[in-house]
mmCIF file of C-alpha atoms and ligand atoms in Angstrom:
data_model
loop_
_atom_site.group_PDB
_atom_site.id
_atom_site.type_symbol
_atom_site.label_atom_id
_atom_site.label_comp_id
_atom_site.label_asym_id
_atom_site.label_seq_id
_atom_site.Cartn_x
_atom_site.Cartn_y
_atom_site.Cartn_z
ATOM 1 C CA MET A 282 -11.553 -57.560 19.948
ATOM 2 C CA LYS A 283 -13.497 -56.435 16.882
ATOM 3 C CA LEU A 284 -16.534 -54.313 16.851
ATOM 4 C CA TYR A 285 -18.560 -54.247 13.686
ATOM 5 C CA GLY A 286 -20.345 -50.605 13.969
ATOM 6 C CA PHE A 287 -20.914 -47.519 11.813
ATOM 7 C CA TRP A 288 -20.151 -43.987 12.537
ATOM 8 C CA ARG A 289 -23.868 -42.937 12.907
ATOM 9 C CA SER A 290 -25.356 -45.729 14.761
ATOM 10 C CA LEU A 291 -26.778 -44.830 18.071
ATOM 11 C CA ALA A 292 -26.512 -48.737 18.966
ATOM 12 C CA SER A 293 -22.737 -48.914 18.145
ATOM 13 C CA TYR A 294 -22.159 -45.844 20.059
ATOM 14 C CA ARG A 295 -23.626 -47.431 22.971
ATOM 15 C CA VAL A 296 -21.090 -50.159 22.910
ATOM 16 C CA ARG A 297 -18.154 -47.567 22.194
ATOM 17 C CA VAL A 298 -18.695 -45.709 25.353
ATOM 18 C CA ALA A 299 -19.058 -49.001 27.365
ATOM 19 C CA LEU A 300 -15.523 -50.242 26.152
ATOM 20 C CA ASN A 301 -14.197 -46.619 26.743
ATOM 21 C CA LEU A 302 -15.319 -46.720 30.364
ATOM 22 C CA LYS A 303 -13.938 -50.021 30.745
ATOM 23 C CA GLY A 304 -10.599 -49.050 29.355
ATOM 24 C CA LEU A 305 -11.140 -52.086 26.691
ATOM 25 C CA GLN A 306 -9.996 -51.720 22.964
ATOM 26 C CA ALA A 307 -11.809 -53.134 19.936
ATOM 27 C CA GLU A 308 -10.843 -52.628 16.269
ATOM 28 C CA GLU A 309 -13.873 -51.169 14.723
ATOM 29 C CA ILE A 310 -14.816 -52.228 11.419
ATOM 30 C CA SER A 311 -17.324 -50.003 9.690
ATOM 31 C CA ILE A 312 -20.378 -51.229 8.115
ATOM 32 C CA ASP A 313 -21.702 -48.433 5.816
ATOM 33 C CA LEU A 314 -25.627 -48.416 6.728
ATOM 34 C CA LEU A 315 -26.078 -45.689 4.046
ATOM 35 C CA LYS A 316 -24.918 -47.993 1.441
ATOM 36 C CA GLY A 317 -26.748 -51.091 2.874
ATOM 37 C CA LYS A 318 -23.811 -52.956 3.586
ATOM 38 C CA GLN A 319 -25.601 -54.429 6.749
ATOM 39 C CA THR A 320 -27.493 -56.888 4.316
ATOM 40 C CA ALA A 321 -24.540 -58.078 2.013
ATOM 41 C CA PRO A 322 -23.927 -61.827 2.571
ATOM 42 C CA ASP A 323 -20.492 -61.310 4.127
ATOM 43 C CA TYR A 324 -21.963 -59.190 6.982
ATOM 44 C CA LEU A 325 -25.087 -61.370 7.405
ATOM 45 C CA ALA A 326 -22.693 -64.108 8.198
ATOM 46 C CA VAL A 327 -21.527 -62.010 11.023
ATOM 47 C CA ASN A 328 -25.015 -61.010 12.330
ATOM 48 C CA PRO A 329 -27.931 -62.513 10.418
ATOM 49 C CA GLN A 330 -30.391 -59.661 11.794
ATOM 50 C CA GLY A 331 -28.172 -57.384 9.349
ATOM 51 C CA VAL A 332 -27.822 -54.700 12.158
ATOM 52 C CA VAL A 333 -24.803 -53.139 13.944
ATOM 53 C CA PRO A 334 -23.026 -53.577 16.220
ATOM 54 C CA ALA A 335 -21.566 -57.116 16.568
ATOM 55 C CA LEU A 336 -18.692 -57.543 18.753
ATOM 56 C CA VAL A 337 -16.100 -60.335 18.304
ATOM 57 C CA PRO A 338 -14.350 -61.030 21.885
ATOM 58 C CA ASP A 339 -10.979 -62.687 21.582
ATOM 59 C CA ASP A 340 -12.257 -66.104 22.838
ATOM 60 C CA GLY A 341 -13.052 -67.741 19.247
ATOM 61 C CA GLY A 342 -16.407 -67.703 19.840
ATOM 62 C CA PRO A 343 -19.100 -66.367 17.469
ATOM 63 C CA PRO A 344 -20.111 -62.529 17.365
ATOM 64 C CA LEU A 345 -21.902 -61.089 20.132
ATOM 65 C CA PHE A 346 -25.345 -59.120 19.030
ATOM 66 C CA GLN A 347 -27.602 -56.681 20.582
ATOM 67 C CA SER A 348 -25.986 -53.406 22.262
ATOM 68 C CA ILE A 349 -27.614 -54.222 25.680
ATOM 69 C CA ALA A 350 -26.528 -57.943 25.717
ATOM 70 C CA ILE A 351 -23.085 -56.722 24.594
ATOM 71 C CA LEU A 352 -22.999 -54.104 27.482
ATOM 72 C CA GLU A 353 -23.919 -56.709 30.166
ATOM 73 C CA TYR A 354 -20.927 -59.014 28.851
ATOM 74 C CA LEU A 355 -18.474 -56.334 28.998
ATOM 75 C CA ASP A 356 -19.969 -55.888 32.545
ATOM 76 C CA GLU A 357 -19.420 -59.324 33.528
ATOM 77 C CA MET A 358 -16.191 -59.605 31.830
ATOM 78 C CA ARG A 359 -14.734 -56.436 33.310
ATOM 79 C CA PRO A 360 -16.684 -55.552 36.317
ATOM 80 C CA GLU A 361 -15.041 -52.445 37.059
ATOM 81 C CA PRO A 362 -16.208 -49.507 36.651
ATOM 82 C CA PRO A 363 -19.926 -51.403 37.106
ATOM 83 C CA LEU A 364 -22.497 -50.360 34.617
ATOM 84 C CA LEU A 365 -25.158 -51.865 36.657
ATOM 85 C CA PRO A 366 -25.900 -51.180 40.441
ATOM 86 C CA LYS A 367 -25.378 -53.832 42.968
ATOM 87 C CA ASP A 368 -28.958 -54.079 44.423
ATOM 88 C CA PRO A 369 -31.610 -56.011 42.383
ATOM 89 C CA ARG A 370 -34.201 -53.068 42.583
ATOM 90 C CA GLY A 371 -31.302 -50.767 41.272
ATOM 91 C CA ARG A 372 -30.564 -53.026 38.474
ATOM 92 C CA ALA A 373 -34.078 -53.279 37.498
ATOM 93 C CA ARG A 374 -34.299 -49.434 37.291
ATOM 94 C CA VAL A 375 -31.181 -48.788 35.420
ATOM 95 C CA ARG A 376 -32.328 -51.879 33.047
ATOM 96 C CA GLY A 377 -35.607 -50.360 32.609
ATOM 97 C CA LEU A 378 -34.604 -46.835 31.909
ATOM 98 C CA SER A 379 -32.258 -48.377 29.442
ATOM 99 C CA LEU A 380 -34.657 -50.235 27.609
ATOM 100 C CA ILE A 381 -37.037 -47.099 27.272
ATOM 101 C CA ALA A 382 -34.023 -45.942 24.804
ATOM 102 C CA ALA A 383 -32.840 -49.016 23.426
ATOM 103 C CA ALA A 384 -35.883 -51.155 23.092
ATOM 104 C CA ASP A 385 -38.670 -48.782 22.808
ATOM 105 C CA GLY A 386 -37.463 -45.352 21.247
ATOM 106 C CA HIS A 387 -34.515 -46.311 18.985
ATOM 107 C CA PRO A 388 -36.027 -49.338 16.998
ATOM 108 C CA LEU A 389 -38.559 -46.777 15.578
ATOM 109 C CA ILE A 390 -35.841 -44.710 13.845
ATOM 110 C CA THR A 391 -33.636 -47.315 12.198
ATOM 111 C CA PRO A 392 -32.820 -47.220 8.740
ATOM 112 C CA ARG A 393 -34.999 -50.536 7.910
ATOM 113 C CA VAL A 394 -38.072 -48.717 9.464
ATOM 114 C CA ARG A 395 -37.153 -45.398 7.387
ATOM 115 C CA SER A 396 -36.974 -47.274 4.315
ATOM 116 C CA TYR A 397 -40.191 -49.009 4.739
ATOM 117 C CA LEU A 398 -41.870 -46.001 5.566
ATOM 118 C CA GLU A 399 -40.374 -44.429 2.232
ATOM 119 C CA ARG A 400 -40.836 -47.495 0.158
ATOM 120 C CA GLU A 401 -43.644 -49.435 1.235
ATOM 121 C CA MET A 402 -45.779 -46.702 2.867
ATOM 122 C CA LYS A 403 -44.953 -43.880 0.583
ATOM 123 C CA GLN A 404 -44.324 -41.479 3.459
ATOM 124 C CA ASP A 405 -42.523 -38.244 2.147
ATOM 125 C CA GLU A 406 -39.186 -36.788 3.842
ATOM 126 C CA THR A 407 -41.249 -34.276 5.757
ATOM 127 C CA ALA A 408 -43.640 -37.239 7.107
ATOM 128 C CA ARG A 409 -40.874 -39.375 7.966
ATOM 129 C CA ASN A 410 -38.945 -36.626 9.646
ATOM 130 C CA ARG A 411 -41.920 -35.918 11.590
ATOM 131 C CA TRP A 412 -42.161 -39.598 12.809
ATOM 132 C CA LEU A 413 -38.397 -39.611 13.565
ATOM 133 C CA ALA A 414 -38.461 -36.860 15.775
ATOM 134 C CA HIS A 415 -41.713 -37.805 17.451
ATOM 135 C CA TRP A 416 -40.552 -41.020 18.593
ATOM 136 C CA THR A 417 -37.275 -39.843 19.713
ATOM 137 C CA ILE A 418 -38.701 -37.283 21.856
ATOM 138 C CA ARG A 419 -41.411 -39.804 23.252
ATOM 139 C CA ALA A 420 -38.908 -41.900 24.655
ATOM 140 C CA LEU A 421 -36.842 -39.080 26.036
ATOM 141 C CA GLU A 422 -40.052 -37.743 27.875
ATOM 142 C CA ALA A 423 -40.616 -41.288 29.335
ATOM 143 C CA ILE A 424 -37.162 -41.306 30.716
ATOM 144 C CA GLU A 425 -37.826 -37.725 31.844
ATOM 145 C CA GLY A 426 -40.955 -38.982 33.666
ATOM 146 C CA HIS A 427 -38.857 -41.432 35.828
ATOM 147 C CA LEU A 428 -35.626 -39.149 36.182
ATOM 148 C CA ALA A 429 -37.529 -35.960 37.383
ATOM 149 C CA ARG A 430 -39.501 -37.799 40.242
ATOM 150 C CA GLU A 431 -37.302 -40.603 41.436
ATOM 151 C CA ARG A 432 -35.029 -40.199 44.365
ATOM 152 C CA GLU A 433 -32.677 -42.489 42.885
ATOM 153 C CA THR A 434 -31.761 -39.757 40.149
ATOM 154 C CA GLY A 435 -28.476 -38.230 40.905
ATOM 155 C CA ARG A 436 -25.743 -36.688 39.056
ATOM 156 C CA PHE A 437 -26.416 -39.302 36.578
ATOM 157 C CA CYS A 438 -29.455 -41.467 35.799
ATOM 158 C CA HIS A 439 -29.020 -43.627 39.127
ATOM 159 C CA GLY A 440 -26.758 -42.124 41.325
ATOM 160 C CA ASN A 441 -23.514 -40.189 41.190
ATOM 161 C CA THR A 442 -21.619 -42.826 38.735
ATOM 162 C CA PRO A 443 -22.811 -43.699 35.090
ATOM 163 C CA THR A 444 -24.546 -46.618 34.494
ATOM 164 C CA MET A 445 -25.875 -48.396 31.273
ATOM 165 C CA ALA A 446 -28.783 -45.942 31.747
ATOM 166 C CA ASP A 447 -26.665 -42.961 31.117
ATOM 167 C CA ILE A 448 -25.205 -44.800 27.900
ATOM 168 C CA CYS A 449 -28.665 -45.298 26.489
ATOM 169 C CA LEU A 450 -29.744 -42.018 27.646
ATOM 170 C CA ALA A 451 -26.959 -40.467 25.844
ATOM 171 C CA SER A 452 -27.256 -42.344 22.353
ATOM 172 C CA GLN A 453 -31.169 -41.164 22.365
ATOM 173 C CA VAL A 454 -30.206 -37.636 23.043
ATOM 174 C CA ILE A 455 -27.589 -37.683 20.325
ATOM 175 C CA GLY A 456 -30.375 -38.881 18.069
ATOM 176 C CA ALA A 457 -32.491 -36.059 19.083
ATOM 177 C CA LEU A 458 -29.847 -33.474 18.897
ATOM 178 C CA ALA A 459 -27.552 -34.250 16.004
ATOM 179 C CA TYR A 460 -30.110 -36.001 13.555
ATOM 180 C CA PHE A 461 -33.473 -35.060 14.227
ATOM 181 C CA ASN A 462 -33.747 -31.601 15.490
ATOM 182 C CA CYS A 463 -35.992 -32.362 18.525
ATOM 183 C CA ASP A 464 -37.001 -29.500 20.790
ATOM 184 C CA THR A 465 -35.662 -30.924 24.222
ATOM 185 C CA LYS A 466 -37.040 -28.067 26.516
ATOM 186 C CA ASP A 467 -39.380 -30.417 28.108
ATOM 187 C CA VAL A 468 -36.689 -33.131 28.956
ATOM 188 C CA PRO A 469 -34.169 -30.892 31.405
ATOM 189 C CA THR A 470 -33.282 -33.509 33.855
ATOM 190 C CA ALA A 471 -32.568 -35.979 30.690
ATOM 191 C CA MET A 472 -30.434 -32.939 29.274
ATOM 192 C CA ARG A 473 -28.596 -32.070 32.532
ATOM 193 C CA ILE A 474 -27.701 -35.492 32.729
ATOM 194 C CA TYR A 475 -26.552 -35.928 29.133
ATOM 195 C CA ASN A 476 -24.381 -32.557 29.273
ATOM 196 C CA THR A 477 -22.839 -34.436 32.454
ATOM 197 C CA CYS A 478 -21.787 -37.545 30.533
ATOM 198 C CA MET A 479 -20.741 -35.527 27.793
ATOM 199 C CA ASP A 480 -18.077 -33.935 30.112
ATOM 200 C CA ILE A 481 -16.692 -37.591 30.394
ATOM 201 C CA GLU A 482 -14.402 -38.471 27.792
ATOM 202 C CA ALA A 483 -15.385 -42.236 27.195
ATOM 203 C CA PHE A 484 -18.937 -40.496 26.240
ATOM 204 C CA ALA A 485 -17.413 -37.644 24.449
ATOM 205 C CA LYS A 486 -14.867 -39.292 22.222
ATOM 206 C CA ALA A 487 -17.321 -42.084 21.306
ATOM 207 C CA HIS A 488 -19.921 -39.552 19.628
ATOM 208 C CA PRO A 489 -20.952 -40.397 16.242
ATOM 209 C CA LEU A 490 -19.937 -37.200 14.669
ATOM 210 C CA LYS A 491 -16.325 -37.587 15.975
ATOM 211 C CA GLN A 492 -15.940 -40.937 14.454
ATOM 212 C CA PRO A 493 -13.920 -41.627 10.955
ATOM 213 C CA GLY A 494 -15.852 -41.050 8.065
ATOM 214 C CA ALA A 495 -18.668 -39.234 9.942
ATOM 215 C CA ARG A 496 -20.738 -36.515 7.733
ATOM 216 C CA PRO A 497 -22.647 -33.994 9.633
ATOM 217 C CA HIS A 498 -26.007 -32.887 7.884
HETATM 218 N N1 LIG B 3 -31.334 -53.410 19.436
HETATM 219 C C1 LIG B 3 -30.358 -53.124 18.444
HETATM 220 C C2 LIG B 3 -30.416 -52.273 17.219
HETATM 221 C C3 LIG B 3 -29.602 -52.623 16.300
HETATM 222 C C4 LIG B 3 -29.784 -51.683 15.099
HETATM 223 O O1 LIG B 3 -30.917 -51.315 14.992
HETATM 224 N N2 LIG B 3 -28.632 -51.208 14.835
HETATM 225 C C5 LIG B 3 -29.027 -50.017 13.629
HETATM 226 C C6 LIG B 3 -28.021 -48.908 13.700
HETATM 227 S S1 LIG B 3 -28.062 -48.085 15.187
HETATM 228 C C7 LIG B 3 -28.867 -50.697 12.059
HETATM 229 O O2 LIG B 3 -27.697 -51.616 11.947
HETATM 230 N N3 LIG B 3 -29.919 -50.699 11.565
HETATM 231 C C8 LIG B 3 -29.642 -51.282 10.073
HETATM 232 C C9 LIG B 3 -30.991 -51.210 9.237
HETATM 233 O O3 LIG B 3 -32.078 -50.861 10.013
HETATM 234 O O4 LIG B 3 -30.924 -51.594 8.117
HETATM 235 C C10 LIG B 3 -29.286 -53.102 19.502
HETATM 236 O O5 LIG B 3 -29.515 -52.496 20.324
HETATM 237 O O6 LIG B 3 -28.059 -53.398 19.082
#
């Protein structure tokens, strides 16, 4: 398989962790988002949305897109270890937690939104940084609201084994800690689970700052 990704990308991180958990290999092809390579014609031929990740399985078909859809594909093709619980209610909860990060929080901090804020809305760096930190922590607080009070929460977001929700939570916390300097004191359950995830090699070795070409800032 081939994974089109970028070291800094939180959505690529999600796919990297899932591949690691499943024991699957993919050759990662870097699309440099800092140089705008996601909108180059050769990449738009891979993913017309101009975003990473895109996963090209070995089946000769077109690339798969959207990290959550890719995670579910990997889970269906390689069911062990499962990324979703067996019961419909549990699956709904894990998908819901995942989507708070991947569908509500993360889109607001992507390069295309940041550059629109800068170029079209004329927001300076301080204002843009406030925006990034604000929406990142708001998503984590929303997840915390569930994790802290629901009895399904265990060592991980849902029970005692990692699921898709933990992958999405970890991506959101990485944004908070590594990129946007968020104060995470009000999301203790999320942080406890994040730290548990990071003790697992599949999560730790996928970290953006451990990828080739990563530049801490
Ligand atoms: N919802 C998509 C998000 C994809 C996305 O926005 N990826 C970012 C990197 S994490 C990207 O490629 N952004 C390019 C841009 O905003 O120009 C997913 O989960 O796959």
